[in-house]
Amino acid sequence: GAVVSQHPSWVICKSGTSVKIECRSLDFQATTMFWYRQFPKQSLMLMATSNEGSKATYEQGVEKDKFLINHASLTLSTLTVTSAHPEDSSFYICSAKSGDQPQHFGDGTRLSIL
Amino acid sequence: AQSVTQLGSHVSVSEGALVLLRCNYSSSVPPYLFWYVQYPNQGLQLLLKYTSAATLVKGINGFEAEFKKSETSFHLTKPSAHMSDAAEYFCAVSEYGGTSYGKLTFGQGTILTVHP
């Protein structure tokens, strides 16, 4: 149980385009979803926390207009990287939790901006 | 505020040897503590968690960790390493309550290498 699916797993796109990443909880209702960014050989850095039906709460230093988060249902959250540039290239990981249960993570999306 | 320090970015052991990955935490409230494992190009898998019950926590794949409040530590151990244990391991702390509810703060990670 507690499976989180993230799609796509790998995306390459041109600079200036927008990219949408989906995060789905497949077998549970996720009251809260989290988005993380991981640079090579580094730890996960929390970008934002989103609760279903509410606006996401962004961590300090994360541009909310750059990284748009939508959590429209209890099983789906999306992260859109707008006008992506090479410095946005990274590994993006989502997680989902229900109530007091631990976070369960997706398999990540490797984003490469050319 | 909460923080996690993992001592040793790389740990190398022989197959069959004891695995010890160190984690120390800082938290302003009683913490919840977690160990996650990450394989290349994948997300994180929960190994075990401490949520204020038993201080010795057993997880999957033969791993266990002991919460020691006096030492602010939550070290991960496994009696006998297997080749499949080679991965990166992250310790994380969470505070339950207030504006930080449920948010995880991760350590820097420890890469475990297992030699035949």
mmCIF file with all atom_site columns, N, CA, C and O in Angstrom, chain A residues 10 32 34 36 38 41-46 49 57 59 91 93 97 99-108 110, chain B residues 6 32 34 36 38 41-46 49 51 88 90-91 94 96 101-109 111:
data_model
loop_
_atom_site.group_PDB
_atom_site.id
_atom_site.type_symbol
_atom_site.label_atom_id
_atom_site.label_alt_id
_atom_site.label_comp_id
_atom_site.label_asym_id
_atom_site.label_entity_id
_atom_site.label_seq_id
_atom_site.pdbx_PDB_ins_code
_atom_site.Cartn_x
_atom_site.Cartn_y
_atom_site.Cartn_z
_atom_site.occupancy
_atom_site.B_iso_or_equiv
_atom_site.pdbx_formal_charge
_atom_site.auth_seq_id
_atom_site.auth_comp_id
_atom_site.auth_asym_id
_atom_site.auth_atom_id
_atom_site.pdbx_PDB_model_num
ATOM 1   N N  . TRP A 1 10  ? 11.344 11.293 -16.646 1.00 0.00 ? 10  TRP A N  1
ATOM 2   C CA . TRP A 1 10  ? 12.472 12.013 -17.245 1.00 0.00 ? 10  TRP A CA 1
ATOM 3   C C  . TRP A 1 10  ? 11.915 12.945 -18.310 1.00 0.00 ? 10  TRP A C  1
ATOM 4   O O  . TRP A 1 10  ? 11.067 12.547 -19.106 1.00 0.00 ? 10  TRP A O  1
ATOM 5   N N  . THR A 1 32  ? -1.983 15.899 2.338   1.00 0.00 ? 32  THR A N  1
ATOM 6   C CA . THR A 1 32  ? -0.872 16.823 2.134   1.00 0.00 ? 32  THR A CA 1
ATOM 7   C C  . THR A 1 32  ? 0.116  16.219 1.146   1.00 0.00 ? 32  THR A C  1
ATOM 8   O O  . THR A 1 32  ? 0.413  15.024 1.220   1.00 0.00 ? 32  THR A O  1
ATOM 9   N N  . PHE A 1 34  ? 3.983  17.117 -0.791  1.00 0.00 ? 34  PHE A N  1
ATOM 10  C CA . PHE A 1 34  ? 5.195  17.924 -0.687  1.00 0.00 ? 34  PHE A CA 1
ATOM 11  C C  . PHE A 1 34  ? 5.983  17.810 -1.988  1.00 0.00 ? 34  PHE A C  1
ATOM 12  O O  . PHE A 1 34  ? 6.011  16.765 -2.621  1.00 0.00 ? 34  PHE A O  1
ATOM 13  N N  . TYR A 1 36  ? 9.892  18.374 -3.489  1.00 0.00 ? 36  TYR A N  1
ATOM 14  C CA . TYR A 1 36  ? 11.294 18.535 -3.134  1.00 0.00 ? 36  TYR A CA 1
ATOM 15  C C  . TYR A 1 36  ? 12.131 18.677 -4.398  1.00 0.00 ? 36  TYR A C  1
ATOM 16  O O  . TYR A 1 36  ? 11.759 18.233 -5.476  1.00 0.00 ? 36  TYR A O  1
ATOM 17  N N  . GLN A 1 38  ? 16.228 18.017 -5.603  1.00 0.00 ? 38  GLN A N  1
ATOM 18  C CA . GLN A 1 38  ? 17.476 17.389 -5.198  1.00 0.00 ? 38  GLN A CA 1
ATOM 19  C C  . GLN A 1 38  ? 18.523 17.621 -6.273  1.00 0.00 ? 38  GLN A C  1
ATOM 20  O O  . GLN A 1 38  ? 18.397 17.143 -7.402  1.00 0.00 ? 38  GLN A O  1
ATOM 21  N N  . LYS A 1 41  ? 24.236 14.714 -5.840  1.00 0.00 ? 41  LYS A N  1
ATOM 22  C CA . LYS A 1 41  ? 25.037 14.445 -4.640  1.00 0.00 ? 41  LYS A CA 1
ATOM 23  C C  . LYS A 1 41  ? 24.642 15.335 -3.462  1.00 0.00 ? 41  LYS A C  1
ATOM 24  O O  . LYS A 1 41  ? 25.445 15.573 -2.562  1.00 0.00 ? 41  LYS A O  1
ATOM 25  N N  . GLN A 1 42  ? 23.417 15.783 -3.452  1.00 0.00 ? 42  GLN A N  1
ATOM 26  C CA . GLN A 1 42  ? 22.937 16.588 -2.330  1.00 0.00 ? 42  GLN A CA 1
ATOM 27  C C  . GLN A 1 42  ? 21.649 15.999 -1.766  1.00 0.00 ? 42  GLN A C  1
ATOM 28  O O  . GLN A 1 42  ? 21.057 15.087 -2.330  1.00 0.00 ? 42  GLN A O  1
ATOM 29  N N  . SER A 1 43  ? 21.241 16.565 -0.671  1.00 0.00 ? 43  SER A N  1
ATOM 30  C CA . SER A 1 43  ? 20.031 16.079 -0.015  1.00 0.00 ? 43  SER A CA 1
ATOM 31  C C  . SER A 1 43  ? 18.794 16.695 -0.646  1.00 0.00 ? 43  SER A C  1
ATOM 32  O O  . SER A 1 43  ? 18.877 17.517 -1.560  1.00 0.00 ? 43  SER A O  1
ATOM 33  N N  . LEU A 1 44  ? 17.652 16.282 -0.160  1.00 0.00 ? 44  LEU A N  1
ATOM 34  C CA . LEU A 1 44  ? 16.392 16.840 -0.646  1.00 0.00 ? 44  LEU A CA 1
ATOM 35  C C  . LEU A 1 44  ? 16.113 18.161 0.052   1.00 0.00 ? 44  LEU A C  1
ATOM 36  O O  . LEU A 1 44  ? 16.242 18.275 1.265   1.00 0.00 ? 44  LEU A O  1
ATOM 37  N N  . MET A 1 45  ? 15.696 19.133 -0.747  1.00 0.00 ? 45  MET A N  1
ATOM 38  C CA . MET A 1 45  ? 15.322 20.421 -0.196  1.00 0.00 ? 45  MET A CA 1
ATOM 39  C C  . MET A 1 45  ? 13.845 20.633 -0.445  1.00 0.00 ? 45  MET A C  1
ATOM 40  O O  . MET A 1 45  ? 13.381 20.581 -1.586  1.00 0.00 ? 45  MET A O  1
ATOM 41  N N  . LEU A 1 46  ? 13.093 20.877 0.618   1.00 0.00 ? 46  LEU A N  1
ATOM 42  C CA . LEU A 1 46  ? 11.668 21.088 0.481   1.00 0.00 ? 46  LEU A CA 1
ATOM 43  C C  . LEU A 1 46  ? 11.405 22.393 -0.255  1.00 0.00 ? 46  LEU A C  1
ATOM 44  O O  . LEU A 1 46  ? 11.954 23.437 0.100   1.00 0.00 ? 46  LEU A O  1
ATOM 45  N N  . THR A 1 49  ? 4.749  22.931 0.370   1.00 0.00 ? 49  THR A N  1
ATOM 46  C CA . THR A 1 49  ? 3.790  22.008 0.966   1.00 0.00 ? 49  THR A CA 1
ATOM 47  C C  . THR A 1 49  ? 2.410  22.380 0.448   1.00 0.00 ? 49  THR A C  1
ATOM 48  O O  . THR A 1 49  ? 2.049  23.563 0.451   1.00 0.00 ? 49  THR A O  1
ATOM 49  N N  . THR A 1 57  ? 2.095  26.286 0.318   1.00 0.00 ? 57  THR A N  1
ATOM 50  C CA . THR A 1 57  ? 2.976  27.094 1.162   1.00 0.00 ? 57  THR A CA 1
ATOM 51  C C  . THR A 1 57  ? 4.399  26.853 0.708   1.00 0.00 ? 57  THR A C  1
ATOM 52  O O  . THR A 1 57  ? 4.896  25.726 0.767   1.00 0.00 ? 57  THR A O  1
ATOM 53  N N  . GLU A 1 59  ? 8.556  27.356 0.631   1.00 0.00 ? 59  GLU A N  1
ATOM 54  C CA . GLU A 1 59  ? 9.691  27.600 1.514   1.00 0.00 ? 59  GLU A CA 1
ATOM 55  C C  . GLU A 1 59  ? 10.399 28.879 1.094   1.00 0.00 ? 59  GLU A C  1
ATOM 56  O O  . GLU A 1 59  ? 10.288 29.336 -0.053  1.00 0.00 ? 59  GLU A O  1
ATOM 57  N N  . PHE A 1 91  ? 16.524 17.132 -10.054 1.00 0.00 ? 91  PHE A N  1
ATOM 58  C CA . PHE A 1 91  ? 15.676 15.963 -9.787  1.00 0.00 ? 91  PHE A CA 1
ATOM 59  C C  . PHE A 1 91  ? 14.574 16.431 -8.849  1.00 0.00 ? 91  PHE A C  1
ATOM 60  O O  . PHE A 1 91  ? 14.857 16.910 -7.745  1.00 0.00 ? 91  PHE A O  1
ATOM 61  N N  . ILE A 1 93  ? 11.192 15.595 -6.682  1.00 0.00 ? 93  ILE A N  1
ATOM 62  C CA . ILE A 1 93  ? 10.536 14.461 -6.037  1.00 0.00 ? 93  ILE A CA 1
ATOM 63  C C  . ILE A 1 93  ? 9.322  14.950 -5.267  1.00 0.00 ? 93  ILE A C  1
ATOM 64  O O  . ILE A 1 93  ? 9.398  15.949 -4.542  1.00 0.00 ? 93  ILE A O  1
ATOM 65  N N  . LYS A 1 97  ? 1.169  12.335 2.005   1.00 0.00 ? 97  LYS A N  1
ATOM 66  C CA . LYS A 1 97  ? 0.857  11.744 3.299   1.00 0.00 ? 97  LYS A CA 1
ATOM 67  C C  . LYS A 1 97  ? -0.625 11.914 3.596   1.00 0.00 ? 97  LYS A C  1
ATOM 68  O O  . LYS A 1 97  ? -1.284 12.796 3.074   1.00 0.00 ? 97  LYS A O  1
ATOM 69  N N  . GLY A 1 99  ? -3.017 12.296 6.938   1.00 0.00 ? 99  GLY A N  1
ATOM 70  C CA . GLY A 1 99  ? -3.078 12.488 8.377   1.00 0.00 ? 99  GLY A CA 1
ATOM 71  C C  . GLY A 1 99  ? -1.700 12.428 9.009   1.00 0.00 ? 99  GLY A C  1
ATOM 72  O O  . GLY A 1 99  ? -0.766 13.083 8.559   1.00 0.00 ? 99  GLY A O  1
ATOM 73  N N  . ASP A 1 100 ? -1.547 11.610 10.052  1.00 0.00 ? 100 ASP A N  1
ATOM 74  C CA . ASP A 1 100 ? -0.288 11.502 10.777  1.00 0.00 ? 100 ASP A CA 1
ATOM 75  C C  . ASP A 1 100 ? 0.629  10.419 10.227  1.00 0.00 ? 100 ASP A C  1
ATOM 76  O O  . ASP A 1 100 ? 1.665  10.125 10.828  1.00 0.00 ? 100 ASP A O  1
ATOM 77  N N  . GLN A 1 101 ? 0.280  9.840  9.110   1.00 0.00 ? 101 GLN A N  1
ATOM 78  C CA . GLN A 1 101 ? 1.127  8.787  8.533   1.00 0.00 ? 101 GLN A CA 1
ATOM 79  C C  . GLN A 1 101 ? 2.386  9.395  7.923   1.00 0.00 ? 101 GLN A C  1
ATOM 80  O O  . GLN A 1 101 ? 2.410  10.580 7.577   1.00 0.00 ? 101 GLN A O  1
ATOM 81  N N  . PRO A 1 102 ? 3.457  8.586  7.794   1.00 0.00 ? 102 PRO A N  1
ATOM 82  C CA . PRO A 1 102 ? 4.695  9.108  7.187   1.00 0.00 ? 102 PRO A CA 1
ATOM 83  C C  . PRO A 1 102 ? 4.482  9.486  5.724   1.00 0.00 ? 102 PRO A C  1
ATOM 84  O O  . PRO A 1 102 ? 3.546  9.038  5.075   1.00 0.00 ? 102 PRO A O  1
ATOM 85  N N  . GLN A 1 103 ? 5.383  10.300 5.229   1.00 0.00 ? 103 GLN A N  1
ATOM 86  C CA . GLN A 1 103 ? 5.360  10.654 3.818   1.00 0.00 ? 103 GLN A CA 1
ATOM 87  C C  . GLN A 1 103 ? 5.805  9.453  2.986   1.00 0.00 ? 103 GLN A C  1
ATOM 88  O O  . GLN A 1 103 ? 6.745  8.745  3.341   1.00 0.00 ? 103 GLN A O  1
ATOM 89  N N  . HIS A 1 104 ? 5.129  9.297  1.855   1.00 0.00 ? 104 HIS A N  1
ATOM 90  C CA . HIS A 1 104 ? 5.518  8.279  0.877   1.00 0.00 ? 104 HIS A CA 1
ATOM 91  C C  . HIS A 1 104 ? 5.921  9.002  -0.391  1.00 0.00 ? 104 HIS A C  1
ATOM 92  O O  . HIS A 1 104 ? 5.221  9.902  -0.843  1.00 0.00 ? 104 HIS A O  1
ATOM 93  N N  . PHE A 1 105 ? 7.040  8.566  -0.965  1.00 0.00 ? 105 PHE A N  1
ATOM 94  C CA . PHE A 1 105 ? 7.652  9.318  -2.041  1.00 0.00 ? 105 PHE A CA 1
ATOM 95  C C  . PHE A 1 105 ? 7.413  8.698  -3.414  1.00 0.00 ? 105 PHE A C  1
ATOM 96  O O  . PHE A 1 105 ? 7.345  7.464  -3.561  1.00 0.00 ? 105 PHE A O  1
ATOM 97  N N  . GLY A 1 106 ? 7.314  9.575  -4.402  1.00 0.00 ? 106 GLY A N  1
ATOM 98  C CA . GLY A 1 106 ? 7.325  9.136  -5.783  1.00 0.00 ? 106 GLY A CA 1
ATOM 99  C C  . GLY A 1 106 ? 8.748  8.815  -6.199  1.00 0.00 ? 106 GLY A C  1
ATOM 100 O O  . GLY A 1 106 ? 9.699  9.029  -5.433  1.00 0.00 ? 106 GLY A O  1
ATOM 101 N N  . ASP A 1 107 ? 8.898  8.334  -7.429  1.00 0.00 ? 107 ASP A N  1
ATOM 102 C CA . ASP A 1 107 ? 10.215 7.939  -7.920  1.00 0.00 ? 107 ASP A CA 1
ATOM 103 C C  . ASP A 1 107 ? 10.996 9.089  -8.524  1.00 0.00 ? 107 ASP A C  1
ATOM 104 O O  . ASP A 1 107 ? 12.106 8.883  -9.009  1.00 0.00 ? 107 ASP A O  1
ATOM 105 N N  . GLY A 1 108 ? 10.429 10.268 -8.508  1.00 0.00 ? 108 GLY A N  1
ATOM 106 C CA . GLY A 1 108 ? 11.172 11.433 -8.967  1.00 0.00 ? 108 GLY A CA 1
ATOM 107 C C  . GLY A 1 108 ? 11.076 11.684 -10.453 1.00 0.00 ? 108 GLY A C  1
ATOM 108 O O  . GLY A 1 108 ? 10.761 10.790 -11.243 1.00 0.00 ? 108 GLY A O  1
ATOM 109 N N  . ARG A 1 110 ? 13.457 13.541 -13.417 1.00 0.00 ? 110 ARG A N  1
ATOM 110 C CA . ARG A 1 110 ? 14.704 14.221 -13.766 1.00 0.00 ? 110 ARG A CA 1
ATOM 111 C C  . ARG A 1 110 ? 14.404 15.206 -14.881 1.00 0.00 ? 110 ARG A C  1
ATOM 112 O O  . ARG A 1 110 ? 13.979 14.824 -15.968 1.00 0.00 ? 110 ARG A O  1
ATOM 113 N N  . GLN B 2 6   ? 24.209 13.937 9.467   1.00 0.00 ? 6   GLN B N  1
ATOM 114 C CA . GLN B 2 6   ? 24.649 12.565 9.257   1.00 0.00 ? 6   GLN B CA 1
ATOM 115 C C  . GLN B 2 6   ? 26.174 12.573 9.189   1.00 0.00 ? 6   GLN B C  1
ATOM 116 O O  . GLN B 2 6   ? 26.762 13.267 8.354   1.00 0.00 ? 6   GLN B O  1
ATOM 117 N N  . TYR B 2 32  ? 9.834  13.382 15.647  1.00 0.00 ? 32  TYR B N  1
ATOM 118 C CA . TYR B 2 32  ? 9.616  12.118 14.975  1.00 0.00 ? 32  TYR B CA 1
ATOM 119 C C  . TYR B 2 32  ? 10.824 11.946 14.048  1.00 0.00 ? 32  TYR B C  1
ATOM 120 O O  . TYR B 2 32  ? 11.254 12.914 13.401  1.00 0.00 ? 32  TYR B O  1
ATOM 121 N N  . PHE B 2 34  ? 13.055 9.539  11.089  1.00 0.00 ? 34  PHE B N  1
ATOM 122 C CA . PHE B 2 34  ? 12.865 8.598  10.004  1.00 0.00 ? 34  PHE B CA 1
ATOM 123 C C  . PHE B 2 34  ? 14.205 8.260  9.359   1.00 0.00 ? 34  PHE B C  1
ATOM 124 O O  . PHE B 2 34  ? 15.124 9.071  9.345   1.00 0.00 ? 34  PHE B O  1
ATOM 125 N N  . TYR B 2 36  ? 15.273 6.888  5.500   1.00 0.00 ? 36  TYR B N  1
ATOM 126 C CA . TYR B 2 36  ? 14.833 6.552  4.153   1.00 0.00 ? 36  TYR B CA 1
ATOM 127 C C  . TYR B 2 36  ? 16.035 6.043  3.357   1.00 0.00 ? 36  TYR B C  1
ATOM 128 O O  . TYR B 2 36  ? 17.183 6.436  3.609   1.00 0.00 ? 36  TYR B O  1
ATOM 129 N N  . GLN B 2 38  ? 17.485 5.590  -0.707  1.00 0.00 ? 38  GLN B N  1
ATOM 130 C CA . GLN B 2 38  ? 17.281 6.021  -2.089  1.00 0.00 ? 38  GLN B CA 1
ATOM 131 C C  . GLN B 2 38  ? 18.232 5.276  -3.008  1.00 0.00 ? 38  GLN B C  1
ATOM 132 O O  . GLN B 2 38  ? 19.446 5.333  -2.835  1.00 0.00 ? 38  GLN B O  1
ATOM 133 N N  . ASN B 2 41  ? 18.399 7.301  -9.185  1.00 0.00 ? 41  ASN B N  1
ATOM 134 C CA . ASN B 2 41  ? 17.298 7.779  -10.016 1.00 0.00 ? 41  ASN B CA 1
ATOM 135 C C  . ASN B 2 41  ? 15.922 7.326  -9.530  1.00 0.00 ? 41  ASN B C  1
ATOM 136 O O  . ASN B 2 41  ? 15.005 7.130  -10.342 1.00 0.00 ? 41  ASN B O  1
ATOM 137 N N  . GLN B 2 42  ? 15.802 7.159  -8.258  1.00 0.00 ? 42  GLN B N  1
ATOM 138 C CA . GLN B 2 42  ? 14.508 6.784  -7.685  1.00 0.00 ? 42  GLN B CA 1
ATOM 139 C C  . GLN B 2 42  ? 14.167 7.704  -6.526  1.00 0.00 ? 42  GLN B C  1
ATOM 140 O O  . GLN B 2 42  ? 15.003 8.461  -6.045  1.00 0.00 ? 42  GLN B O  1
ATOM 141 N N  . GLY B 2 43  ? 12.924 7.626  -6.084  1.00 0.00 ? 43  GLY B N  1
ATOM 142 C CA . GLY B 2 43  ? 12.509 8.380  -4.913  1.00 0.00 ? 43  GLY B CA 1
ATOM 143 C C  . GLY B 2 43  ? 13.002 7.705  -3.643  1.00 0.00 ? 43  GLY B C  1
ATOM 144 O O  . GLY B 2 43  ? 13.899 6.866  -3.672  1.00 0.00 ? 43  GLY B O  1
ATOM 145 N N  . LEU B 2 44  ? 12.417 8.077  -2.535  1.00 0.00 ? 44  LEU B N  1
ATOM 146 C CA . LEU B 2 44  ? 12.852 7.555  -1.244  1.00 0.00 ? 44  LEU B CA 1
ATOM 147 C C  . LEU B 2 44  ? 11.888 6.496  -0.730  1.00 0.00 ? 44  LEU B C  1
ATOM 148 O O  . LEU B 2 44  ? 10.673 6.624  -0.863  1.00 0.00 ? 44  LEU B O  1
ATOM 149 N N  . GLN B 2 45  ? 12.447 5.470  -0.120  1.00 0.00 ? 45  GLN B N  1
ATOM 150 C CA . GLN B 2 45  ? 11.646 4.410  0.483   1.00 0.00 ? 45  GLN B CA 1
ATOM 151 C C  . GLN B 2 45  ? 11.846 4.444  1.989   1.00 0.00 ? 45  GLN B C  1
ATOM 152 O O  . GLN B 2 45  ? 12.986 4.495  2.464   1.00 0.00 ? 45  GLN B O  1
ATOM 153 N N  . LEU B 2 46  ? 10.755 4.406  2.727   1.00 0.00 ? 46  LEU B N  1
ATOM 154 C CA . LEU B 2 46  ? 10.841 4.454  4.183   1.00 0.00 ? 46  LEU B CA 1
ATOM 155 C C  . LEU B 2 46  ? 11.380 3.135  4.725   1.00 0.00 ? 46  LEU B C  1
ATOM 156 O O  . LEU B 2 46  ? 10.848 2.068  4.442   1.00 0.00 ? 46  LEU B O  1
ATOM 157 N N  . LYS B 2 49  ? 10.656 4.252  11.258  1.00 0.00 ? 49  LYS B N  1
ATOM 158 C CA . LYS B 2 49  ? 10.317 5.535  11.856  1.00 0.00 ? 49  LYS B CA 1
ATOM 159 C C  . LYS B 2 49  ? 10.205 5.407  13.363  1.00 0.00 ? 49  LYS B C  1
ATOM 160 O O  . LYS B 2 49  ? 9.849  4.365  13.893  1.00 0.00 ? 49  LYS B O  1
ATOM 161 N N  . THR B 2 51  ? 8.260  7.296  16.472  1.00 0.00 ? 51  THR B N  1
ATOM 162 C CA . THR B 2 51  ? 7.198  8.267  16.730  1.00 0.00 ? 51  THR B CA 1
ATOM 163 C C  . THR B 2 51  ? 6.817  8.258  18.201  1.00 0.00 ? 51  THR B C  1
ATOM 164 O O  . THR B 2 51  ? 5.634  8.238  18.544  1.00 0.00 ? 51  THR B O  1
ATOM 165 N N  . GLU B 2 88  ? 21.917 5.101  -1.077  1.00 0.00 ? 88  GLU B N  1
ATOM 166 C CA . GLU B 2 88  ? 22.108 6.292  -0.254  1.00 0.00 ? 88  GLU B CA 1
ATOM 167 C C  . GLU B 2 88  ? 21.009 6.322  0.811   1.00 0.00 ? 88  GLU B C  1
ATOM 168 O O  . GLU B 2 88  ? 19.844 6.042  0.520   1.00 0.00 ? 88  GLU B O  1
ATOM 169 N N  . PHE B 2 90  ? 19.108 8.406  3.993   1.00 0.00 ? 90  PHE B N  1
ATOM 170 C CA . PHE B 2 90  ? 18.816 9.727  4.534   1.00 0.00 ? 90  PHE B CA 1
ATOM 171 C C  . PHE B 2 90  ? 18.095 9.600  5.875   1.00 0.00 ? 90  PHE B C  1
ATOM 172 O O  . PHE B 2 90  ? 17.113 8.873  5.987   1.00 0.00 ? 90  PHE B O  1
ATOM 173 N N  . CYS B 2 91  ? 18.588 10.337 6.820   1.00 0.00 ? 91  CYS B N  1
ATOM 174 C CA . CYS B 2 91  ? 17.914 10.483 8.106   1.00 0.00 ? 91  CYS B CA 1
ATOM 175 C C  . CYS B 2 91  ? 17.077 11.753 8.036   1.00 0.00 ? 91  CYS B C  1
ATOM 176 O O  . CYS B 2 91  ? 17.508 12.747 7.413   1.00 0.00 ? 91  CYS B O  1
ATOM 177 N N  . SER B 2 94  ? 11.042 15.268 11.868  1.00 0.00 ? 94  SER B N  1
ATOM 178 C CA . SER B 2 94  ? 9.792  15.983 11.645  1.00 0.00 ? 94  SER B CA 1
ATOM 179 C C  . SER B 2 94  ? 9.259  16.468 12.980  1.00 0.00 ? 94  SER B C  1
ATOM 180 O O  . SER B 2 94  ? 9.396  15.784 13.998  1.00 0.00 ? 94  SER B O  1
ATOM 181 N N  . TYR B 2 96  ? 5.848  17.601 14.881  1.00 0.00 ? 96  TYR B N  1
ATOM 182 C CA . TYR B 2 96  ? 4.410  17.515 14.741  1.00 0.00 ? 96  TYR B CA 1
ATOM 183 C C  . TYR B 2 96  ? 3.759  18.613 15.551  1.00 0.00 ? 96  TYR B C  1
ATOM 184 O O  . TYR B 2 96  ? 3.885  18.669 16.747  1.00 0.00 ? 96  TYR B O  1
ATOM 185 N N  . TYR B 2 101 ? 4.119  21.441 10.845  1.00 0.00 ? 101 TYR B N  1
ATOM 186 C CA . TYR B 2 101 ? 3.460  20.142 10.938  1.00 0.00 ? 101 TYR B CA 1
ATOM 187 C C  . TYR B 2 101 ? 3.783  19.237 9.764   1.00 0.00 ? 101 TYR B C  1
ATOM 188 O O  . TYR B 2 101 ? 3.500  19.572 8.624   1.00 0.00 ? 101 TYR B O  1
ATOM 189 N N  . GLY B 2 102 ? 4.376  18.066 10.074  1.00 0.00 ? 102 GLY B N  1
ATOM 190 C CA . GLY B 2 102 ? 4.606  17.062 9.062   1.00 0.00 ? 102 GLY B CA 1
ATOM 191 C C  . GLY B 2 102 ? 5.760  17.321 8.130   1.00 0.00 ? 102 GLY B C  1
ATOM 192 O O  . GLY B 2 102 ? 6.094  16.474 7.316   1.00 0.00 ? 102 GLY B O  1
ATOM 193 N N  . LYS B 2 103 ? 6.402  18.483 8.212   1.00 0.00 ? 103 LYS B N  1
ATOM 194 C CA . LYS B 2 103 ? 7.493  18.767 7.280   1.00 0.00 ? 103 LYS B CA 1
ATOM 195 C C  . LYS B 2 103 ? 8.738  18.000 7.693   1.00 0.00 ? 103 LYS B C  1
ATOM 196 O O  . LYS B 2 103 ? 9.075  17.921 8.859   1.00 0.00 ? 103 LYS B O  1
ATOM 197 N N  . LEU B 2 104 ? 9.403  17.449 6.706   1.00 0.00 ? 104 LEU B N  1
ATOM 198 C CA . LEU B 2 104 ? 10.624 16.694 6.949   1.00 0.00 ? 104 LEU B CA 1
ATOM 199 C C  . LEU B 2 104 ? 11.844 17.548 6.656   1.00 0.00 ? 104 LEU B C  1
ATOM 200 O O  . LEU B 2 104 ? 11.895 18.246 5.647   1.00 0.00 ? 104 LEU B O  1
ATOM 201 N N  . THR B 2 105 ? 12.821 17.456 7.535   1.00 0.00 ? 105 THR B N  1
ATOM 202 C CA . THR B 2 105 ? 14.137 18.037 7.273   1.00 0.00 ? 105 THR B CA 1
ATOM 203 C C  . THR B 2 105 ? 15.116 16.882 7.164   1.00 0.00 ? 105 THR B C  1
ATOM 204 O O  . THR B 2 105 ? 15.207 16.049 8.066   1.00 0.00 ? 105 THR B O  1
ATOM 205 N N  . PHE B 2 106 ? 15.838 16.845 6.053   1.00 0.00 ? 106 PHE B N  1
ATOM 206 C CA . PHE B 2 106 ? 16.717 15.723 5.767   1.00 0.00 ? 106 PHE B CA 1
ATOM 207 C C  . PHE B 2 106 ? 18.163 16.026 6.124   1.00 0.00 ? 106 PHE B C  1
ATOM 208 O O  . PHE B 2 106 ? 18.620 17.172 6.041   1.00 0.00 ? 106 PHE B O  1
ATOM 209 N N  . GLY B 2 107 ? 18.876 14.974 6.479   1.00 0.00 ? 107 GLY B N  1
ATOM 210 C CA . GLY B 2 107 ? 20.320 15.073 6.580   1.00 0.00 ? 107 GLY B CA 1
ATOM 211 C C  . GLY B 2 107 ? 20.938 15.058 5.193   1.00 0.00 ? 107 GLY B C  1
ATOM 212 O O  . GLY B 2 107 ? 20.237 14.956 4.178   1.00 0.00 ? 107 GLY B O  1
ATOM 213 N N  . GLN B 2 108 ? 22.262 15.145 5.171   1.00 0.00 ? 108 GLN B N  1
ATOM 214 C CA . GLN B 2 108 ? 22.970 15.281 3.907   1.00 0.00 ? 108 GLN B CA 1
ATOM 215 C C  . GLN B 2 108 ? 23.058 13.969 3.126   1.00 0.00 ? 108 GLN B C  1
ATOM 216 O O  . GLN B 2 108 ? 23.414 13.964 1.955   1.00 0.00 ? 108 GLN B O  1
ATOM 217 N N  . GLY B 2 109 ? 22.723 12.880 3.784   1.00 0.00 ? 109 GLY B N  1
ATOM 218 C CA . GLY B 2 109 ? 22.781 11.583 3.124   1.00 0.00 ? 109 GLY B CA 1
ATOM 219 C C  . GLY B 2 109 ? 24.107 10.875 3.354   1.00 0.00 ? 109 GLY B C  1
ATOM 220 O O  . GLY B 2 109 ? 25.160 11.513 3.486   1.00 0.00 ? 109 GLY B O  1
ATOM 221 N N  . ILE B 2 111 ? 26.192 7.598  1.621   1.00 0.00 ? 111 ILE B N  1
ATOM 222 C CA . ILE B 2 111 ? 26.247 6.577  0.583   1.00 0.00 ? 111 ILE B CA 1
ATOM 223 C C  . ILE B 2 111 ? 26.900 5.335  1.172   1.00 0.00 ? 111 ILE B C  1
ATOM 224 O O  . ILE B 2 111 ? 28.033 5.399  1.668   1.00 0.00 ? 111 ILE B O  1
#
